[in-house]
Coordinates of C-alpha atoms in Angstrom, one line a residue:
M583 CA -6.5 48.4 -16.3
T584 CA -3.3 49.5 -14.7
P585 CA -1.3 47.3 -12.3
A586 CA -2.5 49.4 -9.4
Q587 CA -6.1 48.6 -10.3
L588 CA -5.6 44.8 -10.4
P589 CA -6.7 42.7 -7.5
G590 CA -3.8 42.5 -4.9
W591 CA -3.7 38.7 -5.1
L592 CA -3.5 38.5 -8.9
L593 CA 0.2 39.4 -9.7
P594 CA 1.7 37.1 -7.0
T595 CA -0.6 34.3 -8.1
L596 CA 0.4 34.7 -11.8
G597 CA 4.0 34.7 -10.7
S598 CA 3.4 31.5 -8.8
A599 CA 1.7 30.1 -11.9
L600 CA 4.7 30.9 -14.1
A601 CA 7.2 29.4 -11.6
L602 CA 4.9 26.3 -11.3
G603 CA 4.8 25.9 -15.1
V604 CA 8.6 25.9 -15.3
Y605 CA 8.7 23.6 -12.3
D606 CA 6.5 21.1 -14.1
L607 CA 8.8 21.1 -17.1
C608 CA 11.9 20.4 -14.9
K609 CA 9.9 17.8 -13.0
K610 CA 9.0 16.0 -16.3
H611 CA 12.6 16.1 -17.4
A612 CA 13.9 14.9 -14.0
V613 CA 11.6 11.8 -13.7
R614 CA 11.6 10.7 -17.4
D615 CA 13.1 7.2 -17.4
N616 CA 14.3 7.8 -13.9
S617 CA 13.7 6.4 -10.4
V618 CA 10.9 8.6 -8.9
M619 CA 11.5 8.6 -5.1
P620 CA 15.1 9.8 -5.1
V621 CA 14.2 12.5 -7.6
L622 CA 11.3 13.6 -5.3
F623 CA 13.4 13.5 -2.2
F624 CA 16.5 15.4 -3.5
A625 CA 14.4 18.0 -5.3
T626 CA 12.5 18.7 -2.0
L627 CA 15.7 18.7 0.0
T628 CA 17.3 21.2 -2.3
G629 CA 14.4 23.6 -2.2
S630 CA 14.1 23.3 1.6
V631 CA 17.8 23.9 2.3
A632 CA 17.7 26.9 0.0
Y633 CA 14.7 28.4 1.8
L634 CA 16.2 27.7 5.2
L635 CA 19.5 29.4 4.2
V636 CA 17.6 32.5 3.0
V637 CA 15.6 32.7 6.2
A638 CA 18.7 32.2 8.4
L639 CA 20.8 34.8 6.5
S640 CA 18.0 37.4 6.7
G641 CA 18.0 37.0 10.5
G642 CA 14.4 35.9 10.7
L643 CA 14.9 32.3 11.7
P644 CA 13.7 32.6 15.4
E645 CA 10.6 34.5 14.4
V646 CA 9.7 32.2 11.4
A647 CA 10.3 29.0 13.4
R648 CA 8.0 30.1 16.3
C649 CA 4.8 28.1 16.6
T650 CA 2.8 26.2 19.2
S651 CA 2.8 22.4 19.5
T652 CA -0.8 22.4 18.1
Q653 CA 0.2 24.5 15.1
W654 CA 3.2 22.2 14.5
W655 CA 1.0 19.1 14.3
L656 CA -1.4 21.0 11.9
L657 CA 1.6 21.8 9.7
F658 CA 2.9 18.2 9.9
A659 CA -0.5 17.0 8.7
K660 CA -0.2 19.4 5.7
S661 CA 3.2 17.9 4.9
L662 CA 1.7 14.4 4.9
L663 CA -1.1 15.5 2.6
V664 CA 1.2 17.2 0.2
G665 CA 3.8 14.4 0.3
A666 CA 1.2 11.9 -0.7
S667 CA -0.1 14.1 -3.5
W668 CA 3.4 14.8 -4.9
T669 CA 4.3 11.1 -4.8
C670 CA 1.3 10.2 -7.0
V671 CA 1.9 13.1 -9.4
Y672 CA 5.7 12.4 -9.8
Y673 CA 4.9 8.8 -10.8
A674 CA 2.2 9.9 -13.1
M675 CA 4.4 12.5 -14.8
R676 CA 6.9 9.7 -15.7
E677 CA 4.2 7.9 -17.7
L678 CA 2.0 10.6 -19.2
P679 CA 2.7 13.3 -21.9
I680 CA 3.2 16.6 -20.2
S681 CA 0.6 18.4 -22.3
L682 CA -2.0 15.9 -20.9
A683 CA -0.7 15.5 -17.4
A684 CA -0.5 19.2 -16.6
P685 CA -4.0 20.1 -17.6
I686 CA -5.4 17.0 -15.7
R687 CA -3.4 18.2 -12.7
A688 CA -5.0 21.6 -13.3
T689 CA -8.5 20.2 -12.6
A690 CA -7.7 20.6 -8.9
P691 CA -9.5 24.0 -8.7
L692 CA -12.7 22.2 -9.6
W693 CA -12.6 20.2 -6.4
T694 CA -11.2 23.1 -4.5
F695 CA -14.2 25.1 -5.7
F696 CA -16.7 22.6 -4.4
G697 CA -14.8 22.3 -1.1
S698 CA -14.7 26.1 -0.7
L699 CA -18.5 26.2 -1.1
L700 CA -19.0 23.6 1.6
L701 CA -16.3 24.7 4.1
F702 CA -15.9 28.5 3.6
N703 CA -19.2 29.6 1.9
E704 CA -17.3 31.1 -1.0
F705 CA -20.1 32.0 -3.5
P706 CA -18.6 33.6 -6.7
S707 CA -20.0 36.7 -8.4
L708 CA -21.8 36.4 -11.7
L709 CA -18.6 37.3 -13.7
Q710 CA -16.4 35.0 -11.6
A711 CA -18.9 32.2 -12.1
A712 CA -18.8 32.7 -15.9
A713 CA -15.0 32.7 -15.8
M714 CA -14.9 29.5 -13.8
V715 CA -17.3 27.8 -16.2
L716 CA -15.0 28.7 -19.1
I717 CA -12.0 27.3 -17.3
F718 CA -13.8 24.1 -16.3
L719 CA -14.8 23.6 -19.9
G720 CA -11.2 24.0 -21.0
Y721 CA -10.1 21.4 -18.5
Y722 CA -12.9 19.0 -19.6
R723 CA -11.8 19.4 -23.2
F724 CA -8.2 18.4 -22.2
S725 CA -9.6 15.2 -20.6
V726 CA -11.4 14.3 -23.8
L727 CA -8.2 14.8 -25.8
G728 CA -6.4 12.5 -23.4
K729 CA -8.7 9.7 -24.3
L730 CA -8.0 10.3 -28.0
E731 CA -4.3 9.9 -27.3
G732 CA -4.9 6.5 -25.8
F733 CA -4.9 7.3 -22.1
S734 CA -8.1 5.9 -20.8
F735 CA -9.3 7.5 -17.5
R736 CA -10.6 4.1 -16.5
N737 CA -7.5 1.9 -17.3
S738 CA -4.4 4.0 -17.3
R739 CA -2.3 3.8 -14.1
G740 CA -0.7 7.1 -14.8
V741 CA -4.2 8.8 -15.1
H742 CA -5.3 7.1 -11.9
L743 CA -2.3 8.4 -10.0
I744 CA -2.5 11.9 -11.3
L745 CA -6.2 12.1 -10.4
I746 CA -5.5 10.9 -6.9
G747 CA -2.7 13.4 -6.6
T748 CA -5.0 16.1 -7.9
L749 CA -7.7 15.4 -5.3
L750 CA -5.1 15.4 -2.5
G751 CA -3.7 18.7 -3.9
A752 CA -7.2 20.2 -3.9
A753 CA -7.6 19.2 -0.2
A754 CA -4.2 20.7 0.5
A755 CA -5.4 24.0 -1.0
L756 CA -8.4 24.1 1.2
Y757 CA -6.3 23.2 4.2
D758 CA -3.9 26.1 3.3
K759 CA -6.7 28.6 3.7
Y760 CA -7.7 27.1 7.1
L761 CA -4.0 27.4 8.3
L762 CA -3.4 30.9 7.0
N763 CA -6.8 32.6 7.4
T764 CA -8.5 30.7 10.2
V765 CA -5.7 29.5 12.5
R766 CA -3.7 32.6 11.4
I767 CA -0.3 30.9 11.1
P768 CA 2.1 33.4 9.3
P769 CA 2.9 32.4 5.7
R770 CA 6.6 32.1 6.3
T771 CA 6.1 29.9 9.3
V772 CA 3.8 27.6 7.2
Q773 CA 6.5 27.3 4.5
F774 CA 9.3 26.8 7.0
W775 CA 7.8 23.9 8.9
F776 CA 6.1 22.5 5.8
S777 CA 9.5 22.3 4.1
I778 CA 11.3 20.7 7.0
N779 CA 8.6 18.1 7.7
L780 CA 8.3 17.2 4.1
V781 CA 12.0 16.4 3.8
V782 CA 11.7 14.1 6.8
I783 CA 8.6 12.4 5.5
L784 CA 9.9 11.9 1.9
G785 CA 13.3 10.9 3.3
A786 CA 11.7 8.2 5.4
A787 CA 9.6 7.0 2.4
F788 CA 12.7 6.9 0.2
L789 CA 14.7 4.8 2.6
L790 CA 11.8 2.5 3.3
R791 CA 11.2 1.9 -0.4
K792 CA 14.9 1.3 -0.9
C793 CA 15.0 -1.3 1.8
I794 CA 11.9 -3.3 0.8
H795 CA 11.6 -2.8 -2.9
R796 CA 14.2 -2.8 -5.7
A797 CA 13.9 0.2 -8.0
E798 CA 12.3 -0.4 -11.4
H799 CA 14.4 2.4 -12.9
P800 CA 18.0 3.3 -12.1
F801 CA 18.6 6.7 -10.6
H802 CA 20.3 9.3 -12.8
W803 CA 21.3 12.7 -11.4
R804 CA 20.1 15.6 -13.5
W805 CA 20.4 19.4 -13.2
T806 CA 16.6 19.6 -13.3
I807 CA 16.3 17.9 -9.9
P808 CA 17.6 20.8 -7.8
A809 CA 16.0 23.2 -10.2
T810 CA 12.7 21.6 -9.5
G811 CA 13.1 22.1 -5.8
L812 CA 14.1 25.8 -6.1
L813 CA 11.3 26.7 -8.5
L814 CA 8.7 25.1 -6.2
I815 CA 10.0 27.1 -3.2
L816 CA 9.5 30.3 -5.3
A817 CA 6.1 29.3 -6.5
D818 CA 5.0 28.4 -2.9
Y819 CA 6.3 31.6 -1.4
L820 CA 4.2 33.7 -3.8
Y821 CA 1.2 31.4 -3.3
F822 CA 1.3 31.5 0.5
Y823 CA 1.5 35.3 0.4
A824 CA -1.6 35.5 -1.9
V825 CA -3.6 33.0 0.3
S826 CA -2.8 35.0 3.4
L827 CA -4.4 38.2 2.0
P828 CA -7.9 39.0 3.5
E829 CA -11.0 38.1 1.6
I830 CA -9.3 35.9 -0.9
H831 CA -11.4 33.2 -2.5
I832 CA -9.2 30.1 -2.5
S833 CA -11.3 28.6 -5.4
V834 CA -10.5 31.6 -7.6
L835 CA -6.9 31.7 -6.6
S836 CA -6.4 28.0 -7.3
L837 CA -7.9 28.5 -10.8
V838 CA -5.5 31.3 -11.7
R839 CA -2.5 29.5 -10.3
R840 CA -3.2 26.4 -12.5
C841 CA -2.6 28.6 -15.6
S842 CA 0.8 27.1 -15.2
C843 CA -0.5 24.6 -17.8
V844 CA 0.1 27.4 -20.4
V845 CA 3.9 27.0 -20.0
T846 CA 3.8 23.2 -19.9
F847 CA 1.5 23.1 -22.9
F848 CA 3.8 24.9 -25.3
A849 CA 6.9 23.3 -24.0
G850 CA 5.3 19.9 -24.2
F851 CA 4.7 20.4 -27.8
Y852 CA 8.1 21.8 -28.8
Y853 CA 10.4 20.0 -26.4
F854 CA 8.7 16.7 -25.6
R855 CA 7.0 16.4 -29.0
D856 CA 3.5 16.0 -27.7
T857 CA 0.7 15.8 -30.3
R858 CA -2.7 17.4 -31.2
L859 CA -1.6 21.0 -30.8
R860 CA -4.6 22.7 -32.4
P861 CA -7.4 21.1 -30.3
K862 CA -5.4 21.5 -27.2
A863 CA -4.8 25.2 -28.1
L864 CA -8.6 25.7 -28.2
A865 CA -9.0 24.2 -24.8
L866 CA -6.2 26.4 -23.5
G867 CA -7.9 29.4 -25.0
L868 CA -11.0 28.8 -22.9
I869 CA -8.8 28.6 -19.8
L870 CA -7.0 31.9 -20.6
L871 CA -10.3 33.7 -21.4
G872 CA -11.6 32.6 -18.0
V873 CA -8.5 33.9 -16.2
L874 CA -8.9 37.2 -18.0
L875 CA -12.5 37.5 -16.8
L876 CA -11.3 36.7 -13.2
A877 CA -8.8 39.5 -13.5
L878 CA -11.6 41.9 -14.4
A879 CA -13.8 40.7 -11.6
K880 CA -12.1 42.6 -8.9

C-alpha cells in the first residue's frame, strides 16, 4: 500500500500519536517528585503562547479568533472538560509507572467507541471490528499486568485518577466530533480558544490551590515542562485536522491515536526502569496488529 492509498486521516493521526507518546514521556519526567499544578499550568501556558505566536505571525489571527458567543461557550465547556481530565492524569502519572499508566490511559477509545455508537451511529466494518477487538484485548492485558505489579484497580489512588481522567478524555473526544463536524467550528478556531480558555482555567485552579492548600511536593522547574506544552500543541493540531475530515469515525481515530503507548512503553522500560517487558510486549503486539488492520480497512 502506497502513502497515496492510505486513508487520509491515518498519517496525521499517527503523527499525533508519535507526538503524544513523546509528550507522555516529558510529562512523566516533569511531574516525577514534583508539584503537579504548577507543572500543568506552565506546560499549558508554554504551548498556548507558542500557538498564539504562530497564528499571529502567519497573519491569521482575526480569522482564527472569529466565533459566535454560543460557539465560545461550547469551546469553554471543552476546556473545562479537558482541564479536569488532565488534572487527574497528571496526578496519576506522578504515582504510576509509565508503562502501566500510558496503556490504561489508552483505554479511552473503548469508551469513545461506545459513545460513538450511541451518539453518532458509527457502526464499524467487519475488518474494523476485528481490529478493535485486538486493540481492546491488548488494553485489557495491560490492566491485568498492572495488578501483578501491585497496582490494584480497586485500591490505588493513582489508578482511580487515571481512570477518571480517561473517561473524561473519552467524553472530550466525542465532544470534539460534535464541535468540528456538527457545529462546524474550524479546527484552528477550536484550538485557539481551547488553548486560551484552558490557560485561564488552569491558572485559576493553580492560584486557588496555592491559597488554600500547601503543596505536598516542592516545585522544580525542568526543561520537560515547556517541552510538554509544545508537543501537545503539535499533537492536537494534527488531531483536530484529522477529526475535521468528512466521514471520519472518531472511535477508530481515537484507537489509532492511542498508539502513543508504543513510545511510552519502550521508553518506560529503558529510561524509567519499568518491569515485565515480555508480557507487556505481547499486549502491545495485539494493539499494533489491530492498528495495522485499521490501516488496511480503508
